[in-house]
mmCIF file of C-alpha atoms and ligand atoms in Angstrom:
data_model
loop_
_atom_site.group_PDB
_atom_site.id
_atom_site.type_symbol
_atom_site.label_atom_id
_atom_site.label_comp_id
_atom_site.label_asym_id
_atom_site.label_seq_id
_atom_site.Cartn_x
_atom_site.Cartn_y
_atom_site.Cartn_z
ATOM 1 C CA UNK A 1272 132.376 73.493 79.881
ATOM 2 C CA UNK A 1273 130.312 71.220 77.675
ATOM 3 C CA UNK A 1274 128.229 72.158 74.676
ATOM 4 C CA UNK A 1275 126.303 69.606 72.677
ATOM 5 C CA UNK A 1276 124.669 70.658 69.437
ATOM 6 C CA UNK A 1277 122.117 68.569 67.576
ATOM 7 C CA UNK A 1278 123.745 65.315 68.652
ATOM 8 C CA UNK A 1279 122.509 62.290 66.747
ATOM 9 C CA UNK A 1280 123.391 58.657 67.151
ATOM 10 C CA UNK A 1281 122.051 55.814 65.091
ATOM 11 C CA UNK A 1282 123.489 52.380 65.737
ATOM 12 C CA UNK A 1283 124.638 50.144 62.894
ATOM 13 C CA UNK A 1284 121.466 48.085 63.170
ATOM 14 C CA UNK A 1285 119.503 51.222 62.287
ATOM 15 C CA UNK A 1286 118.155 51.914 65.747
ATOM 16 C CA UNK A 1287 118.195 55.673 66.464
ATOM 17 C CA UNK A 1288 119.272 56.288 70.069
ATOM 18 C CA UNK A 1289 119.764 60.075 70.047
ATOM 19 C CA UNK A 1290 117.680 62.278 67.769
ATOM 20 C CA UNK A 1291 119.145 65.748 68.014
ATOM 21 C CA UNK A 1292 120.190 66.544 71.572
ATOM 22 C CA UNK A 1293 121.104 70.141 72.501
ATOM 23 C CA UNK A 1294 122.677 70.738 75.863
ATOM 24 C CA UNK A 1295 124.958 73.216 77.598
ATOM 25 C CA UNK A 1296 126.561 72.348 80.901
ATOM 26 C CA UNK A 1297 128.521 74.854 82.964
ATOM 27 C CA UNK A 1298 131.657 74.172 84.931
ATOM 28 C CA UNK A 1299 130.858 72.879 88.410
ATOM 29 C CA UNK A 1300 127.247 71.919 87.672
ATOM 30 C CA UNK A 1301 125.763 68.682 88.986
ATOM 31 C CA UNK A 1302 123.295 67.551 86.342
ATOM 32 C CA UNK A 1303 121.149 64.422 86.465
ATOM 33 C CA UNK A 1304 119.599 62.790 83.441
ATOM 34 C CA UNK A 1305 116.302 61.018 83.972
ATOM 35 C CA UNK A 1306 114.470 58.861 81.511
ATOM 36 C CA UNK A 1307 112.981 55.422 80.995
ATOM 37 C CA UNK A 1308 114.995 52.438 79.890
ATOM 38 C CA UNK A 1309 116.088 52.820 76.280
ATOM 39 C CA UNK A 1310 115.690 56.604 76.203
ATOM 40 C CA UNK A 1311 119.368 57.123 75.326
ATOM 41 C CA UNK A 1312 120.980 58.057 78.664
ATOM 42 C CA UNK A 1313 123.941 55.702 78.400
ATOM 43 C CA UNK A 1314 124.462 56.496 74.726
ATOM 44 C CA UNK A 1315 124.582 60.210 75.563
ATOM 45 C CA UNK A 1316 127.251 59.733 78.254
ATOM 46 C CA UNK A 1317 129.319 57.419 76.071
ATOM 47 C CA UNK A 1318 129.163 59.865 73.174
ATOM 48 C CA UNK A 1319 130.609 62.646 75.331
ATOM 49 C CA UNK A 1320 133.869 60.835 75.993
ATOM 50 C CA UNK A 1321 134.147 59.098 72.662
ATOM 51 C CA UNK A 1322 133.230 55.581 73.753
ATOM 52 C CA UNK A 1323 130.495 55.805 71.135
ATOM 53 C CA UNK A 1324 131.027 57.351 67.719
ATOM 54 C CA UNK A 1325 128.373 59.905 66.840
ATOM 55 C CA UNK A 1326 126.276 60.054 63.674
ATOM 56 C CA UNK A 1327 125.672 63.808 63.594
ATOM 57 C CA UNK A 1328 126.069 67.075 65.461
ATOM 58 C CA UNK A 1329 128.968 68.354 67.542
ATOM 59 C CA UNK A 1330 130.265 68.174 71.075
ATOM 60 C CA UNK A 1331 132.528 70.901 72.495
ATOM 61 C CA UNK A 1332 134.562 70.251 75.633
ATOM 62 C CA UNK A 1333 135.956 73.490 77.053
ATOM 63 C CA UNK A 1334 135.280 75.130 73.689
ATOM 64 C CA UNK A 1335 137.308 72.515 71.828
ATOM 65 C CA UNK A 1336 135.484 70.290 69.392
ATOM 66 C CA UNK A 1337 135.568 66.634 70.370
ATOM 67 C CA UNK A 1338 136.986 64.750 67.400
ATOM 68 C CA UNK A 1339 139.698 62.215 66.598
ATOM 69 C CA UNK A 1340 142.390 64.767 67.408
ATOM 70 C CA UNK A 1341 141.049 65.923 70.757
ATOM 71 C CA UNK A 1342 139.453 62.752 72.092
ATOM 72 C CA UNK A 1343 142.523 61.536 74.010
ATOM 73 C CA UNK A 1344 142.693 64.871 75.821
ATOM 74 C CA UNK A 1345 138.956 64.763 76.600
ATOM 75 C CA UNK A 1346 139.322 61.242 77.973
ATOM 76 C CA UNK A 1347 142.222 62.359 80.163
ATOM 77 C CA UNK A 1348 140.029 65.043 81.682
ATOM 78 C CA UNK A 1349 136.969 62.829 82.129
ATOM 79 C CA UNK A 1350 136.262 60.109 84.674
ATOM 80 C CA UNK A 1351 133.556 57.482 84.354
ATOM 81 C CA UNK A 1352 131.538 55.590 86.951
ATOM 82 C CA UNK A 1353 129.438 52.533 86.127
ATOM 83 C CA UNK A 1354 126.380 50.780 87.503
ATOM 84 C CA UNK A 1355 128.182 47.472 87.940
ATOM 85 C CA UNK A 1356 131.352 49.134 89.278
ATOM 86 C CA UNK A 1357 133.573 47.321 86.694
ATOM 87 C CA UNK A 1358 136.254 46.428 89.233
ATOM 88 C CA UNK A 1359 138.760 43.618 88.862
ATOM 89 C CA UNK A 1360 137.622 41.251 91.615
ATOM 90 C CA UNK A 1361 140.922 39.633 92.490
ATOM 91 C CA UNK A 1362 142.788 42.930 92.734
ATOM 92 C CA UNK A 1363 143.099 45.044 95.846
ATOM 93 C CA UNK A 1364 141.144 48.288 96.125
ATOM 94 C CA UNK A 1365 144.325 50.316 95.606
ATOM 95 C CA UNK A 1366 145.285 48.434 92.442
ATOM 96 C CA UNK A 1367 141.790 48.928 91.076
ATOM 97 C CA UNK A 1368 142.142 52.647 91.742
ATOM 98 C CA UNK A 1369 145.544 52.698 90.047
ATOM 99 C CA UNK A 1370 144.053 51.296 86.844
ATOM 100 C CA UNK A 1371 142.401 54.696 86.543
ATOM 101 C CA UNK A 1372 145.824 56.077 85.614
ATOM 102 C CA UNK A 1373 146.349 53.672 82.749
ATOM 103 C CA UNK A 1374 145.990 54.469 79.121
ATOM 104 C CA UNK A 1375 146.931 52.541 76.046
ATOM 105 C CA UNK A 1376 150.491 53.879 76.072
ATOM 106 C CA UNK A 1377 151.419 52.135 79.312
ATOM 107 C CA UNK A 1378 149.532 48.894 78.895
ATOM 108 C CA UNK A 1379 152.763 46.957 79.259
ATOM 109 C CA UNK A 1380 153.376 48.234 82.772
ATOM 110 C CA UNK A 1381 149.749 47.635 83.573
ATOM 111 C CA UNK A 1382 150.222 43.908 83.011
ATOM 112 C CA UNK A 1383 152.411 43.826 86.079
ATOM 113 C CA UNK A 1384 150.675 46.551 88.055
ATOM 114 C CA UNK A 1385 153.968 48.373 88.368
ATOM 115 C CA UNK A 1386 153.301 51.819 89.639
ATOM 116 C CA UNK A 1387 155.509 54.532 91.012
ATOM 117 C CA UNK A 1388 155.417 55.620 94.617
ATOM 118 C CA UNK A 1389 153.792 58.952 93.819
ATOM 119 C CA UNK A 1390 151.067 57.140 91.864
ATOM 120 C CA UNK A 1391 150.387 54.923 94.863
ATOM 121 C CA UNK A 1392 150.157 57.997 97.056
ATOM 122 C CA UNK A 1393 147.622 59.466 94.647
ATOM 123 C CA UNK A 1394 145.592 56.262 94.833
ATOM 124 C CA UNK A 1395 145.628 56.351 98.631
ATOM 125 C CA UNK A 1396 144.571 59.984 98.515
ATOM 126 C CA UNK A 1397 141.606 59.047 96.298
ATOM 127 C CA UNK A 1398 140.668 56.212 98.635
ATOM 128 C CA UNK A 1399 140.810 58.648 101.527
ATOM 129 C CA UNK A 1400 138.492 61.044 99.665
ATOM 130 C CA UNK A 1401 135.907 58.261 99.341
ATOM 131 C CA UNK A 1402 136.430 57.206 102.982
ATOM 132 C CA UNK A 1403 137.944 53.808 102.251
ATOM 133 C CA UNK A 1404 141.568 54.223 103.231
ATOM 134 C CA UNK A 1405 141.375 51.340 105.689
ATOM 135 C CA UNK A 1406 140.216 48.967 102.918
ATOM 136 C CA UNK A 1407 143.025 49.895 100.508
ATOM 137 C CA UNK A 1408 144.585 46.433 100.558
ATOM 138 C CA UNK A 1409 141.385 44.416 100.641
ATOM 139 C CA UNK A 1410 140.469 42.567 97.478
ATOM 140 C CA UNK A 1411 137.576 44.143 95.587
ATOM 141 C CA UNK A 1412 135.460 41.010 96.067
ATOM 142 C CA UNK A 1413 135.768 41.375 99.836
ATOM 143 C CA UNK A 1414 133.907 44.696 99.758
ATOM 144 C CA UNK A 1415 130.197 45.480 99.944
ATOM 145 C CA UNK A 1416 128.390 46.932 96.924
ATOM 146 C CA UNK A 1417 128.525 50.454 98.324
ATOM 147 C CA UNK A 1418 132.225 50.111 99.127
ATOM 148 C CA UNK A 1419 132.898 48.729 95.654
ATOM 149 C CA UNK A 1420 131.248 51.752 94.114
ATOM 150 C CA UNK A 1421 133.383 53.997 96.303
ATOM 151 C CA UNK A 1422 136.443 52.247 94.848
ATOM 152 C CA UNK A 1423 134.933 52.884 91.404
ATOM 153 C CA UNK A 1424 134.667 56.576 92.274
ATOM 154 C CA UNK A 1425 138.234 56.671 93.650
ATOM 155 C CA UNK A 1426 139.396 55.164 90.342
ATOM 156 C CA UNK A 1427 137.462 57.798 88.399
ATOM 157 C CA UNK A 1428 138.854 60.745 90.389
ATOM 158 C CA UNK A 1429 142.514 59.699 90.630
ATOM 159 C CA UNK A 1430 143.277 61.756 87.502
ATOM 160 C CA UNK A 1431 141.489 64.775 89.006
ATOM 161 C CA UNK A 1432 139.049 64.942 86.099
ATOM 162 C CA UNK A 1433 137.183 68.115 85.168
ATOM 163 C CA UNK A 1434 134.131 66.066 84.276
ATOM 164 C CA UNK A 1435 132.662 62.965 85.901
ATOM 165 C CA UNK A 1436 130.213 60.853 83.939
ATOM 166 C CA UNK A 1437 128.203 58.507 86.144
ATOM 167 C CA UNK A 1438 125.976 55.942 84.464
ATOM 168 C CA UNK A 1439 123.367 54.839 87.014
ATOM 169 C CA UNK A 1440 125.955 54.680 89.784
ATOM 170 C CA UNK A 1441 123.442 53.614 92.437
ATOM 171 C CA UNK A 1442 121.180 51.252 90.506
ATOM 172 C CA UNK A 1443 122.669 48.184 92.186
ATOM 173 C CA UNK A 1444 122.576 49.623 95.708
ATOM 174 C CA UNK A 1445 120.070 49.814 98.546
ATOM 175 C CA UNK A 1446 118.673 53.275 99.419
ATOM 176 C CA UNK A 1447 121.125 53.904 102.266
ATOM 177 C CA UNK A 1448 124.185 53.026 100.192
ATOM 178 C CA UNK A 1449 122.731 55.012 97.276
ATOM 179 C CA UNK A 1450 122.510 58.133 99.437
ATOM 180 C CA UNK A 1451 126.094 57.674 100.620
ATOM 181 C CA UNK A 1452 127.316 57.453 97.010
ATOM 182 C CA UNK A 1453 125.395 60.523 95.858
ATOM 183 C CA UNK A 1454 126.531 62.469 98.903
ATOM 184 C CA UNK A 1455 130.075 61.562 97.979
ATOM 185 C CA UNK A 1456 129.582 62.714 94.381
ATOM 186 C CA UNK A 1457 128.159 65.957 95.747
ATOM 187 C CA UNK A 1458 131.206 66.389 97.986
ATOM 188 C CA UNK A 1459 133.557 65.872 95.011
ATOM 189 C CA UNK A 1460 131.457 68.315 93.006
ATOM 190 C CA UNK A 1461 131.712 70.978 95.719
ATOM 191 C CA UNK A 1462 135.279 70.403 96.922
ATOM 192 C CA UNK A 1463 137.015 70.038 93.581
ATOM 193 C CA UNK A 1464 134.529 71.899 91.382
ATOM 194 C CA UNK A 1465 134.158 68.750 89.277
ATOM 195 C CA UNK A 1466 131.311 68.934 86.796
ATOM 196 C CA UNK A 1467 129.054 65.897 87.149
ATOM 197 C CA UNK A 1468 126.592 64.323 84.762
ATOM 198 C CA UNK A 1469 124.722 61.469 86.356
ATOM 199 C CA UNK A 1470 122.192 59.098 84.820
ATOM 200 C CA UNK A 1471 119.610 58.140 87.409
ATOM 201 C CA UNK A 1472 116.338 56.280 87.606
ATOM 202 C CA UNK A 1473 115.296 57.639 91.019
ATOM 203 C CA UNK A 1474 113.697 61.068 90.727
ATOM 204 C CA UNK A 1475 113.907 61.759 94.480
ATOM 205 C CA UNK A 1476 117.644 61.209 94.584
ATOM 206 C CA UNK A 1477 118.173 63.223 91.420
ATOM 207 C CA UNK A 1478 116.238 66.163 92.827
ATOM 208 C CA UNK A 1479 117.957 65.983 96.199
ATOM 209 C CA UNK A 1480 121.528 66.002 94.929
ATOM 210 C CA UNK A 1481 121.602 67.734 91.535
ATOM 211 C CA UNK A 1482 121.414 71.364 90.508
ATOM 212 C CA UNK A 1483 119.579 70.571 87.325
ATOM 213 C CA UNK A 1484 117.447 67.775 85.887
ATOM 214 C CA UNK A 1485 117.203 66.755 82.276
ATOM 215 C CA UNK A 1486 114.472 64.466 81.023
ATOM 216 C CA UNK A 1487 115.270 62.253 78.087
ATOM 217 C CA UNK A 1488 112.668 60.323 76.149
ATOM 218 C CA UNK A 1489 113.149 58.423 72.950
ATOM 219 C CA UNK A 1490 116.468 60.144 72.193
ATOM 220 C CA UNK A 1491 115.169 63.685 72.760
ATOM 221 C CA UNK A 1492 115.313 66.145 75.649
ATOM 222 C CA UNK A 1493 111.814 66.637 77.033
ATOM 223 C CA UNK A 1494 112.692 68.984 79.894
ATOM 224 C CA UNK A 1495 115.732 70.779 81.237
ATOM 225 C CA UNK A 1496 115.008 72.481 84.569
ATOM 226 C CA UNK A 1497 116.607 73.570 87.816
ATOM 227 C CA UNK A 1498 115.985 70.866 90.430
ATOM 228 C CA UNK A 1499 113.902 73.189 92.588
ATOM 229 C CA UNK A 1500 111.578 74.210 89.762
ATOM 230 C CA UNK A 1501 110.818 70.774 88.390
ATOM 231 C CA UNK A 1502 107.137 69.852 88.462
ATOM 232 C CA UNK A 1503 104.968 66.785 88.229
ATOM 233 C CA UNK A 1504 103.955 67.474 84.649
ATOM 234 C CA UNK A 1505 107.569 67.411 83.529
ATOM 235 C CA UNK A 1506 108.013 64.028 85.115
ATOM 236 C CA UNK A 1507 104.784 62.608 83.794
ATOM 237 C CA UNK A 1508 106.000 63.330 80.310
ATOM 238 C CA UNK A 1509 108.863 60.906 80.630
ATOM 239 C CA UNK A 1510 107.351 58.270 82.853
ATOM 240 C CA UNK A 1511 103.861 57.928 81.351
HETATM 241 N N1 LIG B 2778 125.389 48.815 71.034
HETATM 242 C C1 LIG B 2778 124.147 49.010 70.614
HETATM 243 N N2 LIG B 2778 123.718 48.537 69.424
HETATM 244 C C2 LIG B 2778 122.470 48.774 68.989
HETATM 245 N N3 LIG B 2778 121.542 49.486 69.656
HETATM 246 C C3 LIG B 2778 121.884 49.984 70.840
HETATM 247 C C4 LIG B 2778 123.198 49.780 71.385
HETATM 248 N N4 LIG B 2778 123.264 50.411 72.592
HETATM 249 C C5 LIG B 2778 122.049 50.970 72.786
HETATM 250 N N5 LIG B 2778 121.230 50.719 71.738
HETATM 251 C C6 LIG B 2778 119.840 51.188 71.591
HETATM 252 O O1 LIG B 2778 119.824 52.596 71.760
HETATM 253 C C7 LIG B 2778 118.705 53.023 72.541
HETATM 254 C C8 LIG B 2778 119.190 53.783 73.753
HETATM 255 O O2 LIG B 2778 119.906 52.920 74.607
HETATM 256 P P1 LIG B 2778 120.624 53.394 75.934
HETATM 257 O O3 LIG B 2778 121.418 52.241 76.426
HETATM 258 O O4 LIG B 2778 121.342 54.649 75.658
HETATM 259 O O5 LIG B 2778 119.382 53.683 76.875
HETATM 260 P P2 LIG B 2778 119.335 54.025 78.426
HETATM 261 O O6 LIG B 2778 118.481 55.233 78.565
HETATM 262 O O7 LIG B 2778 120.706 54.071 78.969
HETATM 263 O O8 LIG B 2778 118.540 52.769 79.039
HETATM 264 P P3 LIG B 2778 118.680 52.070 80.493
HETATM 265 O O9 LIG B 2778 117.941 52.942 81.453
HETATM 266 O O10 LIG B 2778 118.003 50.753 80.309
HETATM 267 O O11 LIG B 2778 120.136 51.925 80.809
HETATM 268 C C9 LIG B 2778 117.926 51.745 72.857
HETATM 269 O O12 LIG B 2778 116.900 51.621 71.929
HETATM 270 C C10 LIG B 2778 118.944 50.646 72.685
HETATM 271 O O13 LIG B 2778 118.339 49.457 72.281
HETATM 272 MG MG1 LIG B 2779 121.735 52.975 80.401
#
């Protein structure tokens, strides 16, 4: 579903973040990207859905080249999950989830959080999927970190995306909450066939929940292996 050819990204200040990344990801795969701080993980995810302009190479989403013409469509079919959850604190869980339906064309309505009944039902359905139905009308700042991330996931899946991009979704959570979040991503992956690309720092979690592990170092892929065939040498390459 995703093909990335020789992807390069150099920021305006001259710092090269991606130096020719080649990657193919199949529909329904759960792929984790491992790599030290600054290796380019976030830049790679943001390049896929056009949040970052690219300096070279191509990205194909369902065989269609990602460019100015197709980017809106790619964004419609992609959900994103963040380390810091990015919720609006003084809004209820359900209204946070509903913001996942917004795009620039209905910004006006978004100012008033006016949503149709069927949109609200969709939001409740998403909250049910993440096991938070009973917190739907709690303000985001009344929730625990793990619950906040579940709202973040509900927001990302309300559009039923084909692809979920998760940028260190458990970095701010304790190990128990982290496992709950990854288990939930796995459930979404299996139940809806959603393709998942997840940036992670914890090798154990990555191996436990993903089908495939990709090691990124200094803007280049160092290994790309099935989770059950990864070995210590692969890991040492990125963490030593
Ligand atoms: N907006 C930006 N402007 C300039 N340089 C940037 C920008 N964003 C990232 N970089 C640089 O690009 C490189 C890759 O950064 P990136 O954020 O993708 O790394 P990362 O693997 O996600 O790191 P972390 O694990 O700390 O989140 C780094 O050298 C970083 O300094
Ligand atoms: Mg990052």
